[in-house]
Coordinates of C-alpha atoms in Angstrom, one line a residue:
M1 CA -96.3 29.5 104.3
P2 CA -99.8 29.7 102.8
R3 CA -100.3 28.1 99.4
P4 CA -103.2 28.5 97.0
T5 CA -105.8 25.8 97.0
A6 CA -107.3 24.4 93.8
R7 CA -109.9 27.2 94.0
G8 CA -107.1 29.7 94.5
W9 CA -105.2 28.4 91.5
G10 CA -108.4 28.5 89.4
L11 CA -108.9 32.1 90.4
L12 CA -105.3 33.0 89.5
A13 CA -105.6 31.3 86.1
S14 CA -108.9 32.9 85.3
G15 CA -107.6 36.3 86.3
T16 CA -104.5 35.9 84.2
V17 CA -106.6 35.0 81.1
L18 CA -109.0 37.8 81.6
C19 CA -106.3 40.4 82.3
G20 CA -104.0 39.3 79.5
G21 CA -106.8 38.8 77.0
G22 CA -108.7 41.9 77.9
L23 CA -105.7 44.2 77.7
G24 CA -104.3 42.5 74.7
L25 CA -107.6 43.0 72.7
G26 CA -108.3 46.4 74.1
Y27 CA -111.1 45.6 76.4
L28 CA -110.3 47.4 79.6
A29 CA -113.3 46.1 81.7
P30 CA -112.4 42.4 81.5
G31 CA -108.7 43.3 82.0
A32 CA -109.4 45.2 85.1
L33 CA -111.7 42.5 86.4
G34 CA -109.0 39.9 85.8
A35 CA -106.4 42.1 87.5
L36 CA -108.5 42.0 90.7
A37 CA -107.6 38.3 91.1
F38 CA -104.0 39.1 92.2
P39 CA -104.8 41.4 95.1
T40 CA -107.6 39.1 96.2
L41 CA -105.2 36.2 96.4
A42 CA -102.7 38.3 98.3
L43 CA -105.4 39.4 100.8
A44 CA -106.4 35.8 101.2
M45 CA -102.9 34.8 102.1
A46 CA -102.7 37.6 104.6
L47 CA -106.0 36.5 106.2
A48 CA -105.0 32.9 106.4
G49 CA -101.6 33.5 108.0
R50 CA -99.6 30.7 109.4
P51 CA -100.8 28.3 112.1
P52 CA -99.0 28.8 115.4
A53 CA -96.5 26.4 116.8
A54 CA -98.3 24.0 119.2
R55 CA -97.4 21.1 121.4
V56 CA -99.7 18.1 121.7
R57 CA -99.8 15.7 124.6
R58 CA -101.6 12.5 123.4
R59 CA -102.9 9.6 125.2
A60 CA -105.2 6.6 124.4
A61 CA -107.6 5.1 126.9
S62 CA -106.1 1.7 126.2
S63 CA -103.2 0.4 124.2
R64 CA -105.0 -2.8 123.4
V65 CA -108.5 -3.4 122.2
A66 CA -110.3 -6.1 120.2
A67 CA -110.9 -5.5 116.5
G68 CA -114.1 -3.6 116.0
D69 CA -114.1 -2.0 119.5
T70 CA -113.3 1.7 120.0
V71 CA -110.7 3.4 122.1
T72 CA -110.8 7.1 123.1
V73 CA -107.9 9.3 122.1
V74 CA -107.4 12.5 124.1
L75 CA -105.3 15.4 122.7
D76 CA -104.2 18.3 124.9
I77 CA -103.0 21.1 122.7
E78 CA -100.7 23.7 124.3
P79 CA -101.1 26.6 124.3
G80 CA -104.8 26.0 123.5
D81 CA -105.7 29.7 122.8
A82 CA -102.8 30.1 120.4
A83 CA -104.5 28.0 117.7
G84 CA -106.8 30.8 116.7
R85 CA -108.7 29.9 113.6
A86 CA -106.7 26.8 113.0
V87 CA -108.5 23.5 112.3
A88 CA -106.9 20.3 113.6
T89 CA -106.6 17.1 111.6
D90 CA -105.0 13.8 112.7
R91 CA -103.4 11.1 110.6
V92 CA -104.4 7.5 111.4
T93 CA -102.6 4.6 109.9
G94 CA -104.0 1.1 110.3
P95 CA -104.5 -2.3 108.5
G96 CA -106.6 -0.6 105.9
G97 CA -104.1 2.2 105.0
S98 CA -103.8 5.8 106.0
A99 CA -106.5 8.4 106.5
V100 CA -106.8 12.0 107.6
V101 CA -109.3 12.5 110.4
P102 CA -110.8 16.0 110.7
L103 CA -111.1 17.1 114.3
G104 CA -112.7 20.5 113.9
P105 CA -111.4 23.7 115.4
A106 CA -108.3 23.4 117.4
R107 CA -109.2 23.5 121.1
P108 CA -107.2 23.0 124.3
R109 CA -108.6 19.4 124.6
I110 CA -110.0 17.2 121.8
R111 CA -111.4 13.7 122.2
Y112 CA -112.3 11.3 119.4
E113 CA -113.0 7.6 119.0
L114 CA -110.5 5.3 117.2
S115 CA -111.5 1.9 115.8
S116 CA -110.5 -0.7 113.2
P117 CA -112.7 -3.5 111.9
R118 CA -109.6 -5.7 111.4
R119 CA -106.8 -6.8 113.7
G120 CA -103.5 -5.1 113.4
V121 CA -101.5 -2.1 114.6
V122 CA -103.2 1.4 114.4
E123 CA -101.0 4.4 114.8
A124 CA -102.6 7.8 115.4
G125 CA -100.6 11.0 114.9
P126 CA -99.2 13.5 114.3
V127 CA -101.7 16.3 114.6
T128 CA -101.6 19.0 111.8
L129 CA -103.0 22.5 112.2
V130 CA -104.6 24.0 109.1
R131 CA -105.7 27.6 108.4
T132 CA -107.6 28.9 105.4
D133 CA -109.1 32.2 104.4
P134 CA -112.9 32.7 104.4
L135 CA -113.2 32.0 100.7
G136 CA -110.9 28.9 100.8
L137 CA -108.4 30.4 98.3
V138 CA -105.3 29.6 100.2
R139 CA -104.3 27.0 102.8
S140 CA -101.4 26.8 105.3
V141 CA -100.4 23.7 107.1
R142 CA -98.2 23.2 110.1
P143 CA -97.5 19.9 111.9
A144 CA -97.6 20.1 115.7
D145 CA -95.0 18.8 118.1
D146 CA -96.7 15.5 118.6
A147 CA -95.7 11.9 119.4
P148 CA -98.0 9.3 117.8
V149 CA -99.5 6.5 119.8
R150 CA -99.8 2.8 118.8
V151 CA -102.9 0.8 119.6
L152 CA -103.0 -3.0 119.1
M153 CA -106.2 -4.3 117.6
H154 CA -106.4 -7.9 118.9
P155 CA -108.1 -10.5 116.8
R156 CA -111.7 -11.4 117.5
F157 CA -112.2 -14.6 119.3
H158 CA -114.8 -17.3 119.8
A159 CA -115.7 -19.5 122.7
L160 CA -113.8 -22.8 122.4
A161 CA -113.9 -25.9 124.5
A162 CA -110.6 -26.1 126.4
V163 CA -108.2 -28.8 125.4
P164 CA -107.2 -31.1 128.3
A165 CA -103.6 -31.8 129.1
A166 CA -102.0 -34.7 127.1
G167 CA -103.2 -37.9 128.6
G168 CA -106.9 -37.5 128.3
G169 CA -107.1 -39.3 125.0
G170 CA -103.5 -38.8 124.0
R171 CA -101.1 -41.5 122.9
D172 CA -98.4 -41.1 125.5
A173 CA -98.7 -38.8 128.6
S174 CA -96.0 -40.5 130.7
A175 CA -93.2 -38.5 132.1
A176 CA -90.8 -41.1 130.7
A177 CA -91.7 -39.8 127.2
V178 CA -89.6 -36.7 128.0
L179 CA -86.0 -37.0 129.2
A180 CA -85.8 -33.6 130.8
T181 CA -87.1 -32.8 134.2
E182 CA -89.4 -30.0 135.3
G183 CA -87.5 -26.7 135.2
A184 CA -84.3 -28.3 133.8
F185 CA -82.2 -26.0 131.7
A186 CA -82.7 -26.8 128.0
G187 CA -80.5 -24.2 126.3
L188 CA -80.4 -20.7 125.0
R189 CA -82.4 -19.2 122.2
E190 CA -83.1 -15.8 120.7
H191 CA -85.6 -13.6 122.5
A192 CA -89.2 -13.6 121.2
P193 CA -92.1 -11.3 122.0
G194 CA -93.7 -12.3 125.4
D195 CA -90.6 -13.8 126.9
D196 CA -89.9 -13.1 130.6
V197 CA -87.1 -10.5 130.8
R198 CA -85.8 -12.3 133.9
Q199 CA -84.8 -15.2 131.7
I200 CA -82.5 -13.0 129.5
H201 CA -78.9 -14.3 129.6
W202 CA -77.1 -10.9 129.6
R203 CA -73.5 -12.2 129.1
T204 CA -74.4 -14.2 126.0
S205 CA -76.6 -11.4 124.7
A206 CA -73.7 -9.0 124.9
R207 CA -71.4 -11.4 123.2
R208 CA -73.8 -12.2 120.3
G209 CA -75.2 -8.7 119.9
R210 CA -78.8 -9.8 120.3
L211 CA -81.0 -10.8 123.2
M212 CA -80.8 -14.4 124.3
V213 CA -83.0 -16.1 126.8
R214 CA -82.7 -19.3 128.9
E215 CA -85.2 -22.0 128.0
H216 CA -86.3 -24.6 130.5
A217 CA -88.1 -27.9 130.0
D218 CA -91.5 -28.2 131.6
T219 CA -92.8 -31.8 131.6
A220 CA -95.2 -31.4 134.5
R221 CA -97.6 -29.3 132.5
P222 CA -97.8 -30.7 129.0
G223 CA -99.6 -28.1 127.0
L224 CA -100.5 -27.1 123.4
T225 CA -98.3 -25.7 120.6
V226 CA -100.1 -23.7 117.9
L227 CA -98.4 -23.0 114.6
V228 CA -99.9 -20.4 112.3
D229 CA -99.1 -20.3 108.6
D230 CA -98.4 -16.6 108.1
R231 CA -97.3 -16.8 104.4
Y232 CA -100.6 -15.6 103.0
G233 CA -102.4 -12.2 102.7
P234 CA -104.3 -10.4 105.3
D235 CA -107.7 -12.1 104.6
E236 CA -106.3 -15.6 105.2
L237 CA -104.0 -14.5 108.0
D238 CA -106.9 -12.7 109.8
A239 CA -109.0 -15.8 109.9
L240 CA -106.1 -17.9 111.2
A241 CA -105.3 -15.3 113.8
E242 CA -108.9 -15.3 114.9
V243 CA -108.8 -19.1 115.5
A244 CA -105.4 -18.9 117.2
A245 CA -106.7 -16.1 119.5
S246 CA -109.6 -18.3 120.4
I247 CA -107.3 -21.2 121.3
A248 CA -105.1 -18.9 123.4
R249 CA -108.1 -17.7 125.4
S250 CA -109.8 -21.0 125.7
G251 CA -108.4 -21.9 129.1
T252 CA -105.5 -21.4 131.5
D253 CA -105.2 -25.0 132.8
V254 CA -103.1 -26.0 129.7
P255 CA -100.3 -23.6 128.7
V256 CA -100.3 -22.5 125.1
E257 CA -97.2 -21.8 123.0
L258 CA -97.8 -19.8 119.9
R259 CA -95.6 -20.0 116.8
L260 CA -95.7 -18.3 113.4
A261 CA -94.2 -20.0 110.4
G262 CA -92.1 -16.9 109.8
G263 CA -90.2 -17.5 113.0
L264 CA -91.8 -15.3 115.6
R265 CA -93.3 -17.0 118.7
S266 CA -94.7 -16.5 122.1
T267 CA -93.7 -19.1 124.7
A268 CA -95.9 -21.2 126.9
T269 CA -94.9 -19.1 129.9
A270 CA -96.1 -15.9 128.2
S271 CA -99.4 -14.4 129.1
T272 CA -102.5 -14.5 127.0
T273 CA -102.0 -10.8 126.3
A274 CA -98.6 -11.5 124.8
H275 CA -100.1 -14.1 122.5
L276 CA -102.7 -11.7 121.3
D277 CA -100.1 -9.0 120.8
L278 CA -98.1 -11.3 118.6
L279 CA -101.2 -12.1 116.5
A280 CA -102.2 -8.4 116.2
E281 CA -98.7 -7.5 114.9
A282 CA -98.4 -10.5 112.6
E283 CA -97.9 -9.7 108.9
A284 CA -97.7 -11.9 105.8
R285 CA -94.4 -13.6 105.4
P286 CA -94.4 -15.2 101.9
D287 CA -90.9 -16.4 102.3
A288 CA -91.6 -18.4 105.5
D289 CA -90.3 -22.0 105.6
L290 CA -93.4 -23.9 106.6
P291 CA -91.8 -27.4 106.4
A292 CA -89.1 -26.3 108.8
A293 CA -91.6 -24.8 111.2
C294 CA -93.6 -28.0 111.1
A295 CA -90.5 -30.2 111.6
A296 CA -89.6 -28.1 114.7
L297 CA -92.9 -29.2 116.3
S298 CA -91.4 -32.6 117.1
S299 CA -89.1 -30.9 119.6
A300 CA -91.8 -28.8 121.2
P301 CA -92.1 -29.4 125.0
S302 CA -95.9 -29.4 124.7
G303 CA -97.8 -32.6 124.4
R304 CA -100.3 -31.6 121.6
A305 CA -99.9 -29.4 118.6
V306 CA -102.3 -27.6 116.2
V307 CA -101.2 -26.4 112.8
L308 CA -103.5 -23.7 111.3
L309 CA -103.5 -23.5 107.5
P310 CA -105.6 -21.4 105.1
G311 CA -108.3 -23.3 103.2
R312 CA -106.4 -22.8 99.9
A313 CA -103.3 -24.4 101.3
T314 CA -101.8 -27.0 98.9
N315 CA -102.1 -30.7 99.5
G316 CA -98.4 -30.8 99.9
D317 CA -98.5 -28.3 102.8
T318 CA -101.3 -30.2 104.4
A319 CA -99.5 -33.5 104.1
T320 CA -96.3 -31.9 105.5
A321 CA -98.1 -30.7 108.6
M322 CA -99.8 -34.1 109.1
R323 CA -96.4 -35.9 108.9
A324 CA -94.9 -33.6 111.5
L325 CA -97.8 -34.0 113.9
A326 CA -97.7 -37.8 113.5
T327 CA -94.4 -37.7 115.6
C328 CA -96.1 -35.8 118.5
R329 CA -96.8 -37.7 121.7
A330 CA -100.5 -36.9 121.8
I331 CA -103.4 -36.5 119.4
S332 CA -102.9 -33.3 117.4
L333 CA -104.8 -31.3 114.8
V334 CA -104.4 -29.8 111.4
G335 CA -107.0 -27.0 110.9
L336 CA -108.0 -25.6 107.5
I337 CA -109.8 -22.3 107.7
G338 CA -111.2 -20.7 104.6
P339 CA -113.0 -21.7 101.4
R340 CA -111.5 -24.6 99.4
D341 CA -112.1 -26.0 96.0
D342 CA -114.3 -29.1 96.6
T343 CA -112.8 -30.9 93.6
V344 CA -109.4 -30.9 95.3
G345 CA -109.0 -33.9 97.6
I346 CA -107.6 -33.4 101.1
P347 CA -104.9 -35.9 102.3
T348 CA -106.1 -38.5 104.8
P349 CA -104.5 -37.8 108.2
P350 CA -102.4 -40.6 109.7
A351 CA -103.0 -42.2 113.1
G352 CA -103.0 -39.8 115.9
V353 CA -103.7 -36.7 113.7
R354 CA -107.1 -35.1 113.3
L355 CA -108.2 -32.9 110.4
L356 CA -110.8 -30.1 110.8
H357 CA -111.9 -27.9 107.9
A358 CA -114.4 -25.0 108.0
P359 CA -115.1 -22.0 105.7
D360 CA -114.4 -19.4 108.3
A361 CA -113.3 -18.9 111.9
A362 CA -116.8 -19.0 113.4
A363 CA -117.7 -22.2 111.7
F364 CA -114.3 -23.7 112.6
S365 CA -114.9 -22.9 116.3
A366 CA -118.3 -24.5 116.2
R367 CA -116.9 -27.7 114.7
W368 CA -114.0 -27.7 117.2
N369 CA -116.6 -27.7 120.0
E370 CA -118.7 -30.4 118.4
S371 CA -115.9 -32.8 117.3
R372 CA -113.9 -32.8 120.5
W373 CA -111.0 -33.8 118.2
W374 CA -108.6 -34.6 121.1
T375 CA -110.6 -37.7 122.1
R376 CA -110.0 -41.1 120.6

């Protein structure tokens, strides 16, 4: 039902004061003037009315775009001519919070551009129809029958030199270093985003009450495992995700497995899009067990490993990552991305481990290309 706006409440309060004060003190003119506020507000409510029921069919031109790019959202409002004097607004929720987007008069078809400067998940909808009277004294709001859409804003990326398969500068690229054979069954694990649905073991999934997938060893294509420290806030995590996205897109010759310290991962058999989806949806996990995630790298099937830490990571976290990478079969890397206190010393990496520090993702990418850290 229509409700008074701030202007309407102000008119009602002023009319009450004038009417009560004027009649109480014997001044009929102010009292009559104040009394006009009540029929005026009643007339405004009648003029505003109630927005009609409407159904919205919503679609986005793409469900995935890079942060900073735009995607077109199309709204088909049915029936279009039933909206009358209603004005449409859309609620958009993204990495920066929620906002109400004015769309102007409700029409049969409305288009607008949706964008976010940061990676994350943007949800658009539902549409709300709003009616007001000509003086803006009352306002009536009615949500439309509308299903919101989700758009993944992938992290930005930079051009990186592709890392060769372990063996071009690694410590041990022989097949004897791995006991399993190509395609050998290695066990079952819980389903992770990006896993091939054909690898789901349905019988075990039904027994345990959660999806379980088969895991196979792949020694013919030693690749790269990337671990992202997701314990920090959005600023730090955005920079790490930007570097991880750059690594995932750097080449297709070497498979990349993406892991988050919080437990989520995208396997080496997953597509680049699956890696980017995981990074877009990643949120800060302050309770993540980084030492355990680093220790698990020793059992990764990939030959090399990269641990991405924020610049303000403690020396203990950096040392933990270095010790874990020292057990890998090929030269590996600890990356520090973000500003760091120059007075705090960084631990010296052990043999077979490289350290790369840069103030931001762009500078880190440039140093990656210059250093060729995977060479001896």
